Amino acid sequence: MAYQVTWLVENRIVHVLNSGVANAEDVVNSMREAIALLDSGEAPVHMLVESQTEGSDISLGDLLKIIRNNPKSTNIGWAVFVSENKMNRFFGSMGTQISGVQTKTFPTMAEAIAFLKRADITLPEMISLPK
């Protein structure tokens, strides 16, 4: 799986883009990078996870182990999972809920950003879609 972890809004929204075939090692690495950004931001820091994956080599048991063995950031606001694929949204939602984080899922990034702007009025009015 290829992944990229960046700021969508500096110190406030972390954007994680996952593509290709998901595997446990890359999920763990992307989570660690995302948590480092969350910890360095200004709370609440929201996380947008965009899944453009084409499949997964990760079992539900592996996903549970990954989540339980990785700490969550004390700065986390909402974890929003974005994918056109309903199954990806289901697993993304399940994963973030298991970690005890407020979570929502959406089929498009525009819907996810609109939700975050309603949920957190301290975010900037203009938030560009990731490229």
Tab-separated table of N, CA and C in Angstrom:
chain	number	residue	atom	x	y	z
A	1	MET	N	0.856	-1.175	0.000
A	1	MET	CA	0.000	0.000	0.000
A	1	MET	C	0.892	1.225	0.000
A	2	ALA	N	0.507	2.188	-0.746
A	2	ALA	CA	1.181	3.479	-0.693
A	2	ALA	C	0.369	4.381	0.220
A	3	TYR	N	1.059	5.240	0.965
A	3	TYR	CA	0.342	6.168	1.820
A	3	TYR	C	1.082	7.489	1.884
A	4	GLN	N	0.346	8.531	2.239
A	4	GLN	CA	0.916	9.862	2.400
A	4	GLN	C	0.212	10.511	3.583
A	5	VAL	N	0.972	11.082	4.496
A	5	VAL	CA	0.435	11.748	5.675
A	5	VAL	C	0.901	13.200	5.642
A	6	THR	N	-0.047	14.138	5.563
A	6	THR	CA	0.280	15.558	5.466
A	6	THR	C	-0.751	16.388	6.232
A	7	TRP	N	-0.446	17.653	6.402
A	7	TRP	CA	-1.431	18.586	6.944
A	7	TRP	C	-2.349	19.029	5.828
A	8	LEU	N	-3.651	18.938	6.032
A	8	LEU	CA	-4.618	19.557	5.118
A	8	LEU	C	-4.815	21.001	5.560
A	9	VAL	N	-4.929	21.204	6.875
A	9	VAL	CA	-4.930	22.528	7.487
A	9	VAL	C	-3.856	22.472	8.570
A	10	GLU	N	-2.829	23.283	8.422
A	10	GLU	CA	-1.685	23.263	9.332
A	10	GLU	C	-2.117	23.256	10.798
A	11	ASN	N	-1.626	22.262	11.536
A	11	ASN	CA	-1.864	22.091	12.974
A	11	ASN	C	-3.307	21.782	13.368
A	12	ARG	N	-4.210	21.559	12.380
A	12	ARG	CA	-5.614	21.324	12.731
A	12	ARG	C	-6.232	20.100	12.071
A	13	ILE	N	-5.884	19.804	10.816
A	13	ILE	CA	-6.450	18.636	10.124
A	13	ILE	C	-5.323	17.859	9.452
A	14	VAL	N	-5.174	16.597	9.880
A	14	VAL	CA	-4.215	15.685	9.264
A	14	VAL	C	-4.939	14.935	8.149
A	15	HIS	N	-4.301	14.847	6.991
A	15	HIS	CA	-4.855	14.101	5.864
A	15	HIS	C	-3.988	12.869	5.622
A	16	VAL	N	-4.613	11.704	5.668
A	16	VAL	CA	-3.922	10.442	5.381
A	16	VAL	C	-4.538	9.881	4.109
A	17	LEU	N	-3.723	9.695	3.094
A	17	LEU	CA	-4.182	9.113	1.834
A	17	LEU	C	-3.587	7.722	1.710
A	18	ASN	N	-4.453	6.718	1.621
A	18	ASN	CA	-4.040	5.330	1.427
A	18	ASN	C	-4.461	4.886	0.034
A	19	SER	N	-3.549	4.223	-0.680
A	19	SER	CA	-3.890	3.716	-2.011
A	19	SER	C	-3.195	2.382	-2.234
A	20	GLY	N	-3.619	1.686	-3.270
A	20	GLY	CA	-3.050	0.373	-3.562
A	20	GLY	C	-3.707	-0.706	-2.722
A	21	VAL	N	-2.965	-1.759	-2.410
A	21	VAL	CA	-3.465	-2.869	-1.599
A	21	VAL	C	-2.971	-2.673	-0.169
A	22	ALA	N	-3.909	-2.573	0.761
A	22	ALA	CA	-3.566	-2.312	2.162
A	22	ALA	C	-2.823	-3.482	2.781
A	23	ASN	N	-1.770	-3.170	3.557
A	23	ASN	CA	-1.061	-4.194	4.318
A	23	ASN	C	-0.781	-3.656	5.720
A	24	ALA	N	-0.584	-4.559	6.651
A	24	ALA	CA	-0.460	-4.196	8.068
A	24	ALA	C	0.708	-3.256	8.333
A	25	GLU	N	1.860	-3.514	7.741
A	25	GLU	CA	3.039	-2.688	8.001
A	25	GLU	C	2.804	-1.232	7.619
A	26	ASP	N	2.229	-0.996	6.452
A	26	ASP	CA	1.982	0.378	6.015
A	26	ASP	C	0.891	1.045	6.842
A	27	VAL	N	-0.106	0.284	7.272
A	27	VAL	CA	-1.142	0.855	8.138
A	27	VAL	C	-0.513	1.312	9.450
A	28	VAL	N	0.334	0.487	10.029
A	28	VAL	CA	1.012	0.847	11.282
A	28	VAL	C	1.875	2.089	11.071
A	29	ASN	N	2.659	2.114	9.996
A	29	ASN	CA	3.538	3.262	9.736
A	29	ASN	C	2.746	4.548	9.490
A	30	SER	N	1.666	4.450	8.739
A	30	SER	CA	0.874	5.659	8.476
A	30	SER	C	0.202	6.148	9.758
A	31	MET	N	-0.234	5.222	10.619
A	31	MET	CA	-0.831	5.619	11.900
A	31	MET	C	0.191	6.325	12.776
A	32	ARG	N	1.408	5.816	12.813
A	32	ARG	CA	2.459	6.452	13.627
A	32	ARG	C	2.747	7.866	13.138
A	33	GLU	N	2.834	8.043	11.828
A	33	GLU	CA	3.086	9.375	11.270
A	33	GLU	C	1.922	10.313	11.571
A	34	ALA	N	0.702	9.808	11.439
A	34	ALA	CA	-0.483	10.626	11.708
A	34	ALA	C	-0.541	11.026	13.179
A	35	ILE	N	-0.241	10.096	14.073
A	35	ILE	CA	-0.269	10.391	15.510
A	35	ILE	C	0.786	11.435	15.865
A	36	ALA	N	1.952	11.366	15.224
A	36	ALA	CA	2.991	12.373	15.478
A	36	ALA	C	2.494	13.762	15.092
A	37	LEU	N	1.809	13.872	13.947
A	37	LEU	CA	1.255	15.174	13.554
A	37	LEU	C	0.141	15.595	14.503
A	38	LEU	N	-0.749	14.664	14.846
A	38	LEU	CA	-1.827	14.985	15.788
A	38	LEU	C	-1.257	15.535	17.085
A	39	ASP	N	-0.219	14.893	17.598
A	39	ASP	CA	0.392	15.310	18.861
A	39	ASP	C	1.050	16.684	18.765
A	40	SER	N	1.499	17.054	17.570
A	40	SER	CA	2.194	18.337	17.411
A	40	SER	C	1.236	19.490	17.094
A	41	GLY	N	-0.032	19.177	16.828
A	41	GLY	CA	-0.990	20.204	16.436
A	41	GLY	C	-1.657	20.885	17.618
A	42	GLU	N	-2.614	21.752	17.288
A	42	GLU	CA	-3.379	22.503	18.283
A	42	GLU	C	-4.742	21.843	18.447
A	43	ALA	N	-4.981	21.255	19.609
A	43	ALA	CA	-6.225	20.510	19.853
A	43	ALA	C	-7.444	21.407	19.715
A	44	PRO	N	-8.519	20.859	19.189
A	44	PRO	CA	-8.618	19.503	18.666
A	44	PRO	C	-8.065	19.412	17.248
A	45	VAL	N	-7.330	18.349	16.999
A	45	VAL	CA	-6.795	18.080	15.663
A	45	VAL	C	-7.611	16.934	15.084
A	46	HIS	N	-8.143	17.151	13.903
A	46	HIS	CA	-8.989	16.157	13.251
A	46	HIS	C	-8.155	15.376	12.236
A	47	MET	N	-8.586	14.154	11.970
A	47	MET	CA	-7.878	13.316	11.019
A	47	MET	C	-8.838	12.867	9.921
A	48	LEU	N	-8.461	13.156	8.688
A	48	LEU	CA	-9.203	12.694	7.518
A	48	LEU	C	-8.406	11.560	6.885
A	49	VAL	N	-8.977	10.374	6.889
A	49	VAL	CA	-8.322	9.217	6.278
A	49	VAL	C	-9.052	8.930	4.972
A	50	GLU	N	-8.349	9.114	3.882
A	50	GLU	CA	-8.920	8.907	2.548
A	50	GLU	C	-8.408	7.584	2.000
A	51	SER	N	-9.327	6.668	1.769
A	51	SER	CA	-8.947	5.346	1.286
A	51	SER	C	-9.261	5.212	-0.197
A	52	GLN	N	-8.208	5.034	-0.963
A	52	GLN	CA	-8.339	4.719	-2.388
A	52	GLN	C	-7.730	3.342	-2.633
A	53	THR	N	-7.858	2.481	-1.617
A	53	THR	CA	-7.256	1.150	-1.709
A	53	THR	C	-8.044	0.256	-2.656
A	54	GLU	N	-7.323	-0.706	-3.198
A	54	GLU	CA	-7.902	-1.642	-4.164
A	54	GLU	C	-8.134	-3.006	-3.542
A	55	GLY	N	-7.969	-3.096	-2.265
A	55	GLY	CA	-8.121	-4.361	-1.563
A	55	GLY	C	-7.277	-4.333	-0.319
A	56	SER	N	-7.259	-5.452	0.391
A	56	SER	CA	-6.544	-5.489	1.651
A	56	SER	C	-5.995	-6.876	1.932
A	57	ASP	N	-4.794	-6.894	2.501
A	57	ASP	CA	-4.193	-8.134	2.986
A	57	ASP	C	-4.318	-8.219	4.504
A	58	ILE	N	-5.180	-7.380	5.093
A	58	ILE	CA	-5.311	-7.290	6.540
A	58	ILE	C	-6.601	-7.966	6.982
A	59	SER	N	-6.481	-8.873	7.943
A	59	SER	CA	-7.671	-9.514	8.498
A	59	SER	C	-8.257	-8.620	9.582
A	60	LEU	N	-9.480	-8.910	9.983
A	60	LEU	CA	-10.110	-8.153	11.057
A	60	LEU	C	-9.301	-8.295	12.344
A	61	GLY	N	-8.789	-9.478	12.612
A	61	GLY	CA	-7.940	-9.702	13.789
A	61	GLY	C	-6.681	-8.852	13.759
A	62	ASP	N	-6.053	-8.759	12.570
A	62	ASP	CA	-4.859	-7.913	12.420
A	62	ASP	C	-5.210	-6.456	12.692
A	63	LEU	N	-6.339	-6.013	12.168
A	63	LEU	CA	-6.770	-4.637	12.367
A	63	LEU	C	-6.969	-4.342	13.855
A	64	LEU	N	-7.597	-5.261	14.565
A	64	LEU	CA	-7.810	-5.078	16.005
A	64	LEU	C	-6.481	-4.993	16.749
A	65	LYS	N	-5.510	-5.852	16.396
A	65	LYS	CA	-4.194	-5.803	17.039
A	65	LYS	C	-3.495	-4.478	16.776
A	66	ILE	N	-3.562	-4.018	15.540
A	66	ILE	CA	-2.922	-2.751	15.171
A	66	ILE	C	-3.500	-1.614	16.015
A	67	ILE	N	-4.801	-1.564	16.109
A	67	ILE	CA	-5.464	-0.480	16.837
A	67	ILE	C	-5.137	-0.545	18.322
A	68	ARG	N	-5.189	-1.721	18.891
A	68	ARG	CA	-4.938	-1.865	20.329
A	68	ARG	C	-3.482	-1.599	20.702
A	69	ASN	N	-2.558	-1.837	19.778
A	69	ASN	CA	-1.135	-1.676	20.074
A	69	ASN	C	-0.592	-0.301	19.715
A	70	ASN	N	-1.424	0.591	19.214
A	70	ASN	CA	-0.981	1.930	18.879
A	70	ASN	C	-1.738	2.935	19.739
A	71	PRO	N	-1.001	3.811	20.404
A	71	PRO	CA	-1.674	4.788	21.263
A	71	PRO	C	-2.461	5.782	20.434
A	72	LYS	N	-3.483	6.375	21.055
A	72	LYS	CA	-4.182	7.438	20.349
A	72	LYS	C	-3.696	8.770	20.902
A	73	SER	N	-3.778	9.777	20.099
A	73	SER	CA	-3.334	11.102	20.496
A	73	SER	C	-4.359	11.744	21.422
A	74	THR	N	-3.868	12.452	22.423
A	74	THR	CA	-4.772	13.191	23.299
A	74	THR	C	-5.337	14.429	22.602
A	75	ASN	N	-4.768	14.806	21.464
A	75	ASN	CA	-5.244	15.974	20.703
A	75	ASN	C	-6.355	15.647	19.712
A	76	ILE	N	-6.693	14.366	19.557
A	76	ILE	CA	-7.630	13.966	18.505
A	76	ILE	C	-9.011	14.555	18.725
A	77	GLY	N	-9.551	15.108	17.653
A	77	GLY	CA	-10.933	15.555	17.634
A	77	GLY	C	-11.768	14.469	16.968
A	78	TRP	N	-12.101	14.684	15.717
A	78	TRP	CA	-12.839	13.701	14.929
A	78	TRP	C	-11.889	12.914	14.041
A	79	ALA	N	-12.169	11.638	13.860
A	79	ALA	CA	-11.512	10.808	12.852
A	79	ALA	C	-12.562	10.561	11.781
A	80	VAL	N	-12.296	11.063	10.584
A	80	VAL	CA	-13.259	10.962	9.492
A	80	VAL	C	-12.655	10.089	8.403
A	81	PHE	N	-13.390	9.054	8.038
A	81	PHE	CA	-12.919	8.089	7.046
A	81	PHE	C	-13.674	8.334	5.751
A	82	VAL	N	-12.933	8.473	4.653
A	82	VAL	CA	-13.525	8.804	3.357
A	82	VAL	C	-13.169	7.733	2.328
A	83	SER	N	-14.205	7.164	1.719
A	83	SER	CA	-13.995	6.199	0.643
A	83	SER	C	-15.291	6.053	-0.142
A	84	GLU	N	-15.164	5.894	-1.439
A	84	GLU	CA	-16.345	5.617	-2.253
A	84	GLU	C	-16.833	4.194	-2.011
A	85	ASN	N	-15.943	3.328	-1.539
A	85	ASN	CA	-16.253	1.918	-1.322
A	85	ASN	C	-16.921	1.722	0.045
A	86	LYS	N	-18.124	1.185	0.045
A	86	LYS	CA	-18.876	1.001	1.298
A	86	LYS	C	-18.157	0.078	2.272
A	87	MET	N	-17.512	-0.955	1.779
A	87	MET	CA	-16.805	-1.893	2.657
A	87	MET	C	-15.608	-1.203	3.313
A	88	ASN	N	-14.874	-0.388	2.548
A	88	ASN	CA	-13.770	0.373	3.137
A	88	ASN	C	-14.280	1.305	4.233
A	89	ARG	N	-15.404	1.968	3.997
A	89	ARG	CA	-15.972	2.863	5.012
A	89	ARG	C	-16.360	2.076	6.260
A	90	PHE	N	-16.921	0.887	6.072
A	90	PHE	CA	-17.310	0.062	7.207
A	90	PHE	C	-16.100	-0.286	8.066
A	91	PHE	N	-15.022	-0.787	7.440
A	91	PHE	CA	-13.835	-1.174	8.202
A	91	PHE	C	-13.136	0.046	8.797
A	92	GLY	N	-13.111	1.147	8.081
A	92	GLY	CA	-12.522	2.370	8.621
A	92	GLY	C	-13.276	2.868	9.835
A	93	SER	N	-14.586	2.840	9.756
A	93	SER	CA	-15.418	3.263	10.879
A	93	SER	C	-15.230	2.334	12.070
A	94	MET	N	-15.207	1.044	11.799
A	94	MET	CA	-15.040	0.066	12.872
A	94	MET	C	-13.699	0.280	13.567
A	95	GLY	N	-12.665	0.487	12.790
A	95	GLY	CA	-11.331	0.669	13.361
A	95	GLY	C	-11.235	1.885	14.255
A	96	THR	N	-11.781	2.996	13.813
A	96	THR	CA	-11.686	4.212	14.636
A	96	THR	C	-12.605	4.118	15.844
A	97	GLN	N	-13.764	3.477	15.728
A	97	GLN	CA	-14.659	3.324	16.871
A	97	GLN	C	-14.024	2.441	17.945
A	98	ILE	N	-13.343	1.385	17.530
A	98	ILE	CA	-12.683	0.488	18.477
A	98	ILE	C	-11.628	1.252	19.269
A	99	SER	N	-10.991	2.228	18.632
A	99	SER	CA	-9.949	2.994	19.319
A	99	SER	C	-10.532	4.051	20.249
A	100	GLY	N	-11.850	4.191	20.263
A	100	GLY	CA	-12.492	5.124	21.181
A	100	GLY	C	-12.516	6.558	20.700
A	101	VAL	N	-12.386	6.761	19.416
A	101	VAL	CA	-12.361	8.098	18.831
A	101	VAL	C	-13.719	8.398	18.208
A	102	GLN	N	-14.147	9.662	18.302
A	102	GLN	CA	-15.370	10.070	17.591
A	102	GLN	C	-15.121	9.877	16.099
A	103	THR	N	-16.048	9.228	15.428
A	103	THR	CA	-15.798	8.919	14.026
A	103	THR	C	-17.034	9.127	13.169
A	104	LYS	N	-16.785	9.447	11.918
A	104	LYS	CA	-17.819	9.559	10.889
A	104	LYS	C	-17.216	9.024	9.605
A	105	THR	N	-18.083	8.570	8.705
A	105	THR	CA	-17.614	8.134	7.391
A	105	THR	C	-18.409	8.851	6.310
A	106	PHE	N	-17.752	9.085	5.184
A	106	PHE	CA	-18.380	9.759	4.053
A	106	PHE	C	-17.844	9.177	2.751
A	107	PRO	N	-18.657	9.216	1.699
A	107	PRO	CA	-18.180	8.726	0.405
A	107	PRO	C	-17.278	9.721	-0.327
A	108	THR	N	-17.353	11.024	0.036
A	108	THR	CA	-16.527	12.017	-0.666
A	108	THR	C	-15.800	12.924	0.324
A	109	MET	N	-14.671	13.453	-0.125
A	109	MET	CA	-13.890	14.368	0.692
A	109	MET	C	-14.652	15.674	0.919
A	110	ALA	N	-15.396	16.137	-0.063
A	110	ALA	CA	-16.167	17.374	0.099
A	110	ALA	C	-17.170	17.247	1.244
A	111	GLU	N	-17.844	16.103	1.342
A	111	GLU	CA	-18.795	15.878	2.434
A	111	GLU	C	-18.079	15.821	3.780
A	112	ALA	N	-16.917	15.194	3.804
A	112	ALA	CA	-16.149	15.065	5.053
A	112	ALA	C	-15.703	16.439	5.554
A	113	ILE	N	-15.199	17.271	4.657
A	113	ILE	CA	-14.746	18.607	5.038
A	113	ILE	C	-15.927	19.460	5.490
A	114	ALA	N	-17.045	19.368	4.790
A	114	ALA	CA	-18.241	20.124	5.193
A	114	ALA	C	-18.670	19.717	6.601
A	115	PHE	N	-18.616	18.417	6.902
A	115	PHE	CA	-18.960	17.953	8.239
A	115	PHE	C	-18.019	18.560	9.283
A	116	LEU	N	-16.709	18.498	9.037
A	116	LEU	CA	-15.756	19.021	10.012
A	116	LEU	C	-15.961	20.514	10.256
A	117	LYS	N	-16.278	21.260	9.209
A	117	LYS	CA	-16.507	22.700	9.387
A	117	LYS	C	-17.747	22.960	10.243
A	118	ARG	N	-18.754	22.090	10.148
A	118	ARG	CA	-19.943	22.226	11.009
A	118	ARG	C	-19.641	21.777	12.438
A	119	ALA	N	-18.826	20.717	12.577
A	119	ALA	CA	-18.534	20.152	13.887
A	119	ALA	C	-17.552	21.004	14.689
A	120	ASP	N	-16.696	21.742	14.009
A	120	ASP	CA	-15.670	22.548	14.683
A	120	ASP	C	-15.636	23.939	14.049
A	121	ILE	N	-16.328	24.865	14.667
A	121	ILE	CA	-16.439	26.215	14.089
A	121	ILE	C	-15.137	27.005	14.173
A	122	THR	N	-14.122	26.471	14.862
A	122	THR	CA	-12.836	27.152	14.912
A	122	THR	C	-11.964	26.880	13.683
A	123	LEU	N	-12.400	25.962	12.816
A	123	LEU	CA	-11.652	25.673	11.589
A	123	LEU	C	-11.850	26.817	10.601
A	124	PRO	N	-10.885	27.029	9.698
A	124	PRO	CA	-11.049	28.087	8.692
A	124	PRO	C	-12.253	27.827	7.803
A	125	GLU	N	-12.870	28.889	7.327
A	125	GLU	CA	-14.031	28.766	6.446
A	125	GLU	C	-13.648	28.105	5.120
A	126	MET	N	-12.493	28.493	4.582
A	126	MET	CA	-12.037	27.950	3.304
A	126	MET	C	-11.026	26.835	3.537
A	127	ILE	N	-11.437	25.620	3.213
A	127	ILE	CA	-10.544	24.456	3.286
A	127	ILE	C	-10.548	23.813	1.906
A	128	SER	N	-9.389	23.804	1.270
A	128	SER	CA	-9.295	23.233	-0.067
A	128	SER	C	-9.283	21.716	-0.019
A	129	LEU	N	-9.845	21.115	-1.047
A	129	LEU	CA	-9.769	19.663	-1.177
A	129	LEU	C	-8.325	19.264	-1.424
A	130	PRO	N	-7.897	18.123	-0.877
A	130	PRO	CA	-6.525	17.670	-1.141
A	130	PRO	C	-6.335	17.360	-2.621
A	131	LYS	N	-5.101	17.493	-3.056
A	131	LYS	CA	-4.800	17.255	-4.476
A	131	LYS	C	-4.412	15.825	-4.701
